[in-house]
Coordinates of C-alpha atoms and ligand atoms in Angstrom, one line a residue:
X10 CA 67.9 141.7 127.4
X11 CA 71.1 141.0 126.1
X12 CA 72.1 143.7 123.1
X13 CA 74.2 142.1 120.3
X14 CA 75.8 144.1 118.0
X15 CA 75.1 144.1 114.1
X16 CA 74.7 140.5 113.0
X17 CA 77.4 139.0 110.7
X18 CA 78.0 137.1 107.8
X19 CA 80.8 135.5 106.8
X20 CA 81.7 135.3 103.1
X21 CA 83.8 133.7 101.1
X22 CA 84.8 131.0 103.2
X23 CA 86.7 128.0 101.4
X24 CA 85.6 125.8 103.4
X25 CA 83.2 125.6 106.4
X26 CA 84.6 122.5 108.6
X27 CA 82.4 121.1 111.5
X28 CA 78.9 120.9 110.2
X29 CA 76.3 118.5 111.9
X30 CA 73.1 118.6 111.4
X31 CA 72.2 115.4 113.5
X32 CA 71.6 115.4 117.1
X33 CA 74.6 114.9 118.7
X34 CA 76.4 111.8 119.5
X35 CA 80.1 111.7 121.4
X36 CA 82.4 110.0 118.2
X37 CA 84.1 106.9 119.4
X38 CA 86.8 104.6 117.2
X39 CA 86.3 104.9 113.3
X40 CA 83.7 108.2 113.7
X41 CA 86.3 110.1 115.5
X42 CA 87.8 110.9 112.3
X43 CA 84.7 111.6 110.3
X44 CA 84.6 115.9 109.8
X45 CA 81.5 117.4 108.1
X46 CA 82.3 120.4 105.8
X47 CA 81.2 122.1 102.4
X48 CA 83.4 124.5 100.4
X49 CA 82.3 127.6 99.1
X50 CA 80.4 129.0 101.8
X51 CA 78.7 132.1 103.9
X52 CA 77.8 131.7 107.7
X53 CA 75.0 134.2 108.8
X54 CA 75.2 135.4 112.6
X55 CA 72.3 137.3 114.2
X56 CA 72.0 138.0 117.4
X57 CA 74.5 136.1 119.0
X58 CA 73.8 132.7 117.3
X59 CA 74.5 130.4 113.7
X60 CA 71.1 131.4 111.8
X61 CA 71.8 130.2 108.3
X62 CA 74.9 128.8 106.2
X63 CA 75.1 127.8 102.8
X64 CA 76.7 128.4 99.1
X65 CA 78.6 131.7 99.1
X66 CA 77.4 132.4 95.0
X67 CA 74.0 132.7 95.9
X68 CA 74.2 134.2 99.6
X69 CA 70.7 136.0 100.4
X70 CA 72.3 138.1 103.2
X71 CA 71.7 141.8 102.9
X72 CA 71.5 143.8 106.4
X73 CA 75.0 142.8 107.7
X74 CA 78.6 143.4 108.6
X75 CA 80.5 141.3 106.2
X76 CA 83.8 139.9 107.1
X77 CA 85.9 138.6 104.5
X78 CA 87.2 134.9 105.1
X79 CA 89.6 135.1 102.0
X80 CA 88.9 131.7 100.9
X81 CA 90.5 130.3 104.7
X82 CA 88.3 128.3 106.8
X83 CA 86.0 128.5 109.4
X84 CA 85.6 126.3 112.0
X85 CA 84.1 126.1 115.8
X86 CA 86.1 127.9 117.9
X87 CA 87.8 125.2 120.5
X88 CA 86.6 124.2 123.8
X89 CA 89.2 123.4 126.2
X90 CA 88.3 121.0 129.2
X91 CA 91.3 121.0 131.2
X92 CA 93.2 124.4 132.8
X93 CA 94.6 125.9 135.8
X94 CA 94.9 129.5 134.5
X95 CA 94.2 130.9 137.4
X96 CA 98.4 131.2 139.5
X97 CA 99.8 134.0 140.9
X98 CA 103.3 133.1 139.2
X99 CA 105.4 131.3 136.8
X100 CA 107.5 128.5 137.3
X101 CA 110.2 129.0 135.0
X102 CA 112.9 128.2 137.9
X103 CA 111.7 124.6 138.1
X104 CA 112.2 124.8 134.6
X105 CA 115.5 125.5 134.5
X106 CA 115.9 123.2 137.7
X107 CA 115.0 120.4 135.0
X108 CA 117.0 121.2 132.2
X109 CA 119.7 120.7 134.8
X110 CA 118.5 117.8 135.6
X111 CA 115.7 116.9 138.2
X112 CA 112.8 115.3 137.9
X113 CA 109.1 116.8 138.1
X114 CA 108.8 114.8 141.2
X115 CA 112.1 115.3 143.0
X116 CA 111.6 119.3 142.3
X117 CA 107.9 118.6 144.3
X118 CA 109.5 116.6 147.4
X119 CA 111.5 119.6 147.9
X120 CA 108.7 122.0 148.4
X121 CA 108.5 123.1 144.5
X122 CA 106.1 122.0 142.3
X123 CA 102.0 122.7 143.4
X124 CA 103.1 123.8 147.0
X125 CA 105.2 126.1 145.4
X126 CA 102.7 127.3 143.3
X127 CA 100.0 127.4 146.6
X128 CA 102.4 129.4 148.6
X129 CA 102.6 132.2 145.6
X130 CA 98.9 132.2 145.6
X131 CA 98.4 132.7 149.1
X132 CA 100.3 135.6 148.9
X133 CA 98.5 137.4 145.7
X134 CA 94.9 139.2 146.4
X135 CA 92.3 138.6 144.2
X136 CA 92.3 141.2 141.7
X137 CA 95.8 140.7 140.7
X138 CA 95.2 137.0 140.2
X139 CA 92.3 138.2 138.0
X140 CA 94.1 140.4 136.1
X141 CA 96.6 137.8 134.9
X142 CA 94.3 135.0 134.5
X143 CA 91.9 137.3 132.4
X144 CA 95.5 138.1 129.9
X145 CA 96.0 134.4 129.5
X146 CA 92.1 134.0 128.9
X147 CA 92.5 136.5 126.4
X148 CA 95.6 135.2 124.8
X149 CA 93.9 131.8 124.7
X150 CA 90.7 133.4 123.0
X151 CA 93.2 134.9 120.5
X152 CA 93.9 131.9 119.3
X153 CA 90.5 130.1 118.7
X154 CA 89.6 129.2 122.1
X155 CA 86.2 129.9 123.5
X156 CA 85.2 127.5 126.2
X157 CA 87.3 127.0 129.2
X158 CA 87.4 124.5 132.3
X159 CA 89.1 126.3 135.1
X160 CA 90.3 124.5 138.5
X161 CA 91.1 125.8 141.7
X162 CA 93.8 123.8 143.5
X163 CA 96.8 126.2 144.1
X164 CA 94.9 127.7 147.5
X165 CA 95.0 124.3 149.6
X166 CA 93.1 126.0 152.2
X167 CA 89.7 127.3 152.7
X168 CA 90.4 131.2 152.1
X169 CA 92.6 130.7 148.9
X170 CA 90.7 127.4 147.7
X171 CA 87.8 130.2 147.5
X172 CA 89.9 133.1 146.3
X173 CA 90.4 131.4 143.0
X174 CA 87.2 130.3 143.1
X175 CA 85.8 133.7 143.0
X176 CA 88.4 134.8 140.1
X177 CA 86.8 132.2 137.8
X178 CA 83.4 133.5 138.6
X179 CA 84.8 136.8 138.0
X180 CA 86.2 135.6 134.8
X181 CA 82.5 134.0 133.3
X182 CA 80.7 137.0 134.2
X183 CA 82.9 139.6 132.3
X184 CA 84.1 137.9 129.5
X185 CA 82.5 136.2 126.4
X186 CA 83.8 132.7 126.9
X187 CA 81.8 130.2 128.7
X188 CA 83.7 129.2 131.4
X189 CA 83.0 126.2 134.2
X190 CA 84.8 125.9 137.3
X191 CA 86.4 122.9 138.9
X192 CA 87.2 122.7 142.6
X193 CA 90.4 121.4 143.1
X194 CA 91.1 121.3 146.8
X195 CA 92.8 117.7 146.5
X196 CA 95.5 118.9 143.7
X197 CA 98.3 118.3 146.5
X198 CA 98.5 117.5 150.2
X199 CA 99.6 121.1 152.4
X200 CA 103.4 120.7 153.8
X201 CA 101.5 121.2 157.6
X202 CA 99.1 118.1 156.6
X203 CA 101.8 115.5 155.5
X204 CA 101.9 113.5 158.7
X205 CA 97.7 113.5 159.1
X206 CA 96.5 113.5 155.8
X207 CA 92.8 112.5 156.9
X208 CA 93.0 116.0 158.9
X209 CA 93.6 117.9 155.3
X210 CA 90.8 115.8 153.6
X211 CA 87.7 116.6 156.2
X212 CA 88.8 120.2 155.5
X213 CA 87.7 119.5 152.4
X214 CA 84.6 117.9 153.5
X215 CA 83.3 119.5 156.5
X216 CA 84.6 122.9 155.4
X217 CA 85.7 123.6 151.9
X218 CA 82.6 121.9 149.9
X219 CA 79.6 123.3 151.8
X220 CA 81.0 126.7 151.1
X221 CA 81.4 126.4 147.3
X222 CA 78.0 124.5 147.1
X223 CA 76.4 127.4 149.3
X224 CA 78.0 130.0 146.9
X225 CA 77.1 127.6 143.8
X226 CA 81.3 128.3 143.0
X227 CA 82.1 125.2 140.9
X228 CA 80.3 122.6 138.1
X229 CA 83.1 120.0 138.8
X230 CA 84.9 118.1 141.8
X231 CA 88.4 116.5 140.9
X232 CA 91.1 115.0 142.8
X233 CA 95.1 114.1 142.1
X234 CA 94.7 110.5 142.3
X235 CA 98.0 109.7 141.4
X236 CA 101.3 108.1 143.0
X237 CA 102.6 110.6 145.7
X238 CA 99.5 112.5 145.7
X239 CA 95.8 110.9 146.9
X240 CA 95.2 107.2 147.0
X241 CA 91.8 106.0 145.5
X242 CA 90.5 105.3 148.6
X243 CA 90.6 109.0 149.7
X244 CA 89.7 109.9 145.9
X245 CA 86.8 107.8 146.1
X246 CA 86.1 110.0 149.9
X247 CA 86.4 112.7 148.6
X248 CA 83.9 112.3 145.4
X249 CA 81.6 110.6 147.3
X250 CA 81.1 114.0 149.3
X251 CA 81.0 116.3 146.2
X252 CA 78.1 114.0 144.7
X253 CA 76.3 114.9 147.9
X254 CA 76.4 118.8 146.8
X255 CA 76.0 118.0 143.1
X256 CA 79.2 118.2 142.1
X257 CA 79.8 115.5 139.5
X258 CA 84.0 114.2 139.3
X259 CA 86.3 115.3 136.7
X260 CA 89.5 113.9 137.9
X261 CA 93.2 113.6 137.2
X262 CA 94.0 110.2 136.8
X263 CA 97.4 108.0 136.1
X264 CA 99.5 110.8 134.7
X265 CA 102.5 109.0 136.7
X266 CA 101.7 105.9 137.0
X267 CA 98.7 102.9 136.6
X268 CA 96.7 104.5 139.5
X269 CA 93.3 103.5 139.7
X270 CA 92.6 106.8 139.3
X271 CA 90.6 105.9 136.0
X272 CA 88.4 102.9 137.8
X273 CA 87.4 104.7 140.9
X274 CA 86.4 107.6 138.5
X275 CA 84.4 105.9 136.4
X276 CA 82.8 104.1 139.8
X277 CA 81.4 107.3 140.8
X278 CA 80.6 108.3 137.2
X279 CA 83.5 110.7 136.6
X280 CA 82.5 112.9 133.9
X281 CA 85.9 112.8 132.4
X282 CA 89.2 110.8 133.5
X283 CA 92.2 113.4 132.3
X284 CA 95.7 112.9 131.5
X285 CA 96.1 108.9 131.0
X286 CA 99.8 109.1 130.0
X287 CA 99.8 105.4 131.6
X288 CA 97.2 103.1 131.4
X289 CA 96.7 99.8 130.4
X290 CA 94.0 97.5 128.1
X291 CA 92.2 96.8 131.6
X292 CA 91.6 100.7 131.6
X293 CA 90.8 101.3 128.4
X294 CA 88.2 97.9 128.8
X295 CA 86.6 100.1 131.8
X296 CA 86.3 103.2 129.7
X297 CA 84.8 101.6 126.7
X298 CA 81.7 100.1 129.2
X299 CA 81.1 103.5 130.7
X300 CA 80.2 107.1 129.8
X301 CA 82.9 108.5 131.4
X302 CA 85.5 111.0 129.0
X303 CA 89.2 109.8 128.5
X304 CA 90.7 112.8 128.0
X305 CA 94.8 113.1 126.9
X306 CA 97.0 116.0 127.8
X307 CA 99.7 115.7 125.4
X308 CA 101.3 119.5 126.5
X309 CA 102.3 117.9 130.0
X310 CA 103.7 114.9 128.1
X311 CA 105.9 117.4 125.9
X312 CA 107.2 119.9 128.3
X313 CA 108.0 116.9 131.4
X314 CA 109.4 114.8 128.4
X315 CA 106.7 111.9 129.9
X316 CA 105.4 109.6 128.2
X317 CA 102.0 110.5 125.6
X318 CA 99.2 108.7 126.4
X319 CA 98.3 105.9 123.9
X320 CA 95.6 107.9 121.6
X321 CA 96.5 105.6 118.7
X322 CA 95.7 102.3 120.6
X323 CA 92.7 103.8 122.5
X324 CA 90.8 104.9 119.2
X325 CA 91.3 101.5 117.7
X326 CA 90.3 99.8 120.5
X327 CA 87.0 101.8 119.6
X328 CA 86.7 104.6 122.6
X329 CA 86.3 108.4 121.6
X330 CA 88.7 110.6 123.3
X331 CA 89.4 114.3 123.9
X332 CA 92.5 116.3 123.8
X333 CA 92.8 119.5 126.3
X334 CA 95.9 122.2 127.2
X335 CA 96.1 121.5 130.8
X336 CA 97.2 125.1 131.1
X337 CA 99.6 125.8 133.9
X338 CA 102.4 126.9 135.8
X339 CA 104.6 124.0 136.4
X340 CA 103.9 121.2 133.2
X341 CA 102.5 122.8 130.9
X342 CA 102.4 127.0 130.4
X343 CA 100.9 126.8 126.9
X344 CA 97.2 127.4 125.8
X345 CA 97.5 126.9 122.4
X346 CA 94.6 124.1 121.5
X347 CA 97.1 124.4 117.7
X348 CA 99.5 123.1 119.4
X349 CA 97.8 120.5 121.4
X350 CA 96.6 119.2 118.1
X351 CA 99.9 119.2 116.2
X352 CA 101.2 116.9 119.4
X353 CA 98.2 114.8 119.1
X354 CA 99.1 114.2 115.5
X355 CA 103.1 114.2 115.5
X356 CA 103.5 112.2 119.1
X357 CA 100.0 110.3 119.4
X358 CA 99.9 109.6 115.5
X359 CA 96.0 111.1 115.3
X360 CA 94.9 111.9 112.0
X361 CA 94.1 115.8 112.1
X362 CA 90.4 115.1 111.6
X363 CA 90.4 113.0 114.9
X364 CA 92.1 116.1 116.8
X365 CA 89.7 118.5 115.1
X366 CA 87.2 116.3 116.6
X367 CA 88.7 115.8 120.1
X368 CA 89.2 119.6 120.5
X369 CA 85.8 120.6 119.4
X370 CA 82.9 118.2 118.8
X371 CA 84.0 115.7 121.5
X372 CA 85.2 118.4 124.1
X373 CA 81.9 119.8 124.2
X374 CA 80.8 116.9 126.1
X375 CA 83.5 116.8 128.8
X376 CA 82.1 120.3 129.9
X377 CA 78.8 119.5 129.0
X378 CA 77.9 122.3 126.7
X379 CA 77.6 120.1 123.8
X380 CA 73.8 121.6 123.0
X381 CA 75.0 124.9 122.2
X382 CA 78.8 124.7 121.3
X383 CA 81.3 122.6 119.6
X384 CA 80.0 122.2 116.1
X385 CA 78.3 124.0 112.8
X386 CA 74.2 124.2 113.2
X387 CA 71.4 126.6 112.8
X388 CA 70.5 128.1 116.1
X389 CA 74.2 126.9 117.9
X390 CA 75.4 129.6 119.8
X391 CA 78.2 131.3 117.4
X392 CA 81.4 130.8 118.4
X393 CA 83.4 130.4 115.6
X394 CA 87.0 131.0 114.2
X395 CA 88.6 132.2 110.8
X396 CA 91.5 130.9 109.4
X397 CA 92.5 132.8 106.5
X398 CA 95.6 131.3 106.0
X399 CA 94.4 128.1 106.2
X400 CA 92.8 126.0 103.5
X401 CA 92.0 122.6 105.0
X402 CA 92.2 121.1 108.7
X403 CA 95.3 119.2 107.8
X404 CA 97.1 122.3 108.0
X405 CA 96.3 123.5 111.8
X406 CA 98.8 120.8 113.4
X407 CA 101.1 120.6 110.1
X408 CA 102.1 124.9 111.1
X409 CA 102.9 124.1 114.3
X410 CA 104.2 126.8 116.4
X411 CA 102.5 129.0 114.4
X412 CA 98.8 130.9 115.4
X413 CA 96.5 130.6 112.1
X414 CA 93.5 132.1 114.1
X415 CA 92.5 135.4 112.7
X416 CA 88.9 136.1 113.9
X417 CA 87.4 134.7 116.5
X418 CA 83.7 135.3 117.1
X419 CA 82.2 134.7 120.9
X420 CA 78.0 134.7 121.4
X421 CA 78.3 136.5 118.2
X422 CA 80.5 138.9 119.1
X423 CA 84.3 139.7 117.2
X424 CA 86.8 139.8 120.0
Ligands
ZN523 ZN1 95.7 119.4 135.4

């Protein structure tokens, strides 16, 4: 049995932001920006979960250890749908390469970009790669994060493809976060493969996938299918055998150009379609009659100086989105869900509600842990951050730059 440690509660909390009490239901549109809260609050934690909240003057409480919130809020802690924190190395010369002027794409024709990254992994063993994925983890948790997607994709063979793999299983089973893993083998096609692409994708197939369904090592299958990297007809290969192991599609979709990427996802019922920094009415049309997650990445958008994805237009044309870091080496080394929500609000012109929402309520869908995280309830598991400084939501994005996360609380725990 699992042993908590004393239960909590959580006083004096100005405001308690994230509350539903109804069974849950994805916000499109005009709901997007609807946020529950009540001021004047105590949250009670015992063993490991929300058992009771209410007015702070007449808080029953008696057996716990109190915490303090100073009047800040408290808020779900964030769940964040898209990362590749597991790479053996930065990037920072091909960020100086672009300062001096190439392009994301010219620096990848040349052997940088995810080769370069795939070549640095091949060369780092496994606990090493752990070690520095579990600091970023931990960075990330430091600043109200505490649900991660993580994706393979910077092994492009079977051994590495595996390697990370088994450092994201490594990272779920000693850490507090609840982590799913997404294999990635399609992220770019190997240097060796270029001239028989079709060889590279039944490695995939025939050998890559039966392994990581044998070894249950990923939730998720996703694919590049994008201009330069895989067309949708192997995309649509490629899904169609992940579905036979159970592996539902997250994929990366038009982040450089109008791709299909979004269409063939939602033919072979993508959970989510991420990055969308192009995409049309006809796309947003094909979202809106499916189940299937748009999900922006305004980080890449900022540090390749690309263009944002149209949040505005998309939530007005009634579809629910969700915002994630995209956490990685070459487009975006940041994991600061803050900061993705003060680039949602200054670049995508969303209202801070609507990125409070698309961080945390909506983003528990696009990992599927929406029955235990994401939100305020009795018997939700508690994950939950304080924000002392902070006295409404407005502020998170409005401090930007700045980490406002003072506690964060995992399965109950203070870490
Ligand atoms: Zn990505």
């Amino acid at each position: 049995m699992i042993q908590y440690p004393k239960n909590i509660v959580i006083r004096n909390i100005g405001t308690l932001y994230g509350l539903s009490q109804e069974p849950y239901s994805f916000k499109r549109g005009k709901a997007l920006a609807v946020v529950q809260s009540a001021s004047n609050q105590y949250l009670y934690i015992k063993d490991g979960k929300i058992a009771k909240f209410g007015n702070d003057d007449s808080c029953p409480i008696q057996d716990a250890k109190v915490i303090d919130a100073e009047g800040g809020i408290v808020m779900p802690t964030y769940i964040d749908t898209h990362t590749h924190i597991v790479f053996a190395a930065s990037r920072d010369e091909e960020f100086v390469m672009r300062i001096e002027g190439a392009s994301y794409e010219e620096i990848a024709k040349n052997g940088g970009g995810i080769l370069n990254s795939a070549k640095k992994l091949r060369d780092t063993d496994q606990a090493d790669l752990y070690a520095s994925a579990k600091a970023r983890l931990d960075q990330m948790v430091q600043m109200g994060t505490g649900a991660v997607e993580i994706k393979s994709g910077y092994g492009l063979s079977t051994e590495s493809e595996i390697k990370m793999l088994e450092v994201i299983k490594e990272l779920n089973l000693n850490t507090d976060v609840d982590i799913k893993a997404t294999f990635l083998g399609a992220h770019a096609i190997p240097t060796p493969y270029k001239a028989d692409r079709q060889q590279y994708i039944s490695k995939i197939i025939n050998e890559m996938l039966p392994h990581i369904a044998k070894h249950s090592l990923a939730d998720y299958c996703d694919v590049f299918c994008d201009k330069g990297f895989y067309t949708v007809e192997e995309t649509a290969q490629i899904l169609t055998a992940a579905a036979e192991y159970g592996l539902k599609p997250k994929i990366h979709a038009n982040e450089l150009d109008v791709s299909g990427g979004v269409q063939v996802g939602i033919q072979h019922s993508a959970l989510s379609v991420d990055h969308l920094e192009c995409t049309t009415p006809e796309e947003w049309k094909a979202l809106s009659e499916s189940s299937t997650i748009p999900t922006l990445l305004p980080g890449t958008s900022f540090f390749l100086k690309i263009a944002y994805g149209e949040a505005r237009q998309m939530i007005d044309y009634g579809l629910g989105l969700v915002l994630a870091s995209d956490f990685n080496p070459g487009s975006t080394p940041a994991g600061s869900m803050h900061f993705i929500q003060s680039l949602g609000c200054i670049y995508m012109q969303m209202l801070p509600s609507e990125t409070f929402n698309a961080t945390t309520y909506n983003a528990a869908a696009a990992i599927e842990v929406e029955d235990t995280l994401g939100r305020i309830d009795i018997g939700m598991q508690a994950n939950v951050q304080i924000l002392k400084s902070v006295t409404n939501i407005n502020q998170i994005p409005y401090y930007y730059g700045s980490n406002p996360t003072d506690v964060t609380i995992l399965r109950g725990k203070i870490q």
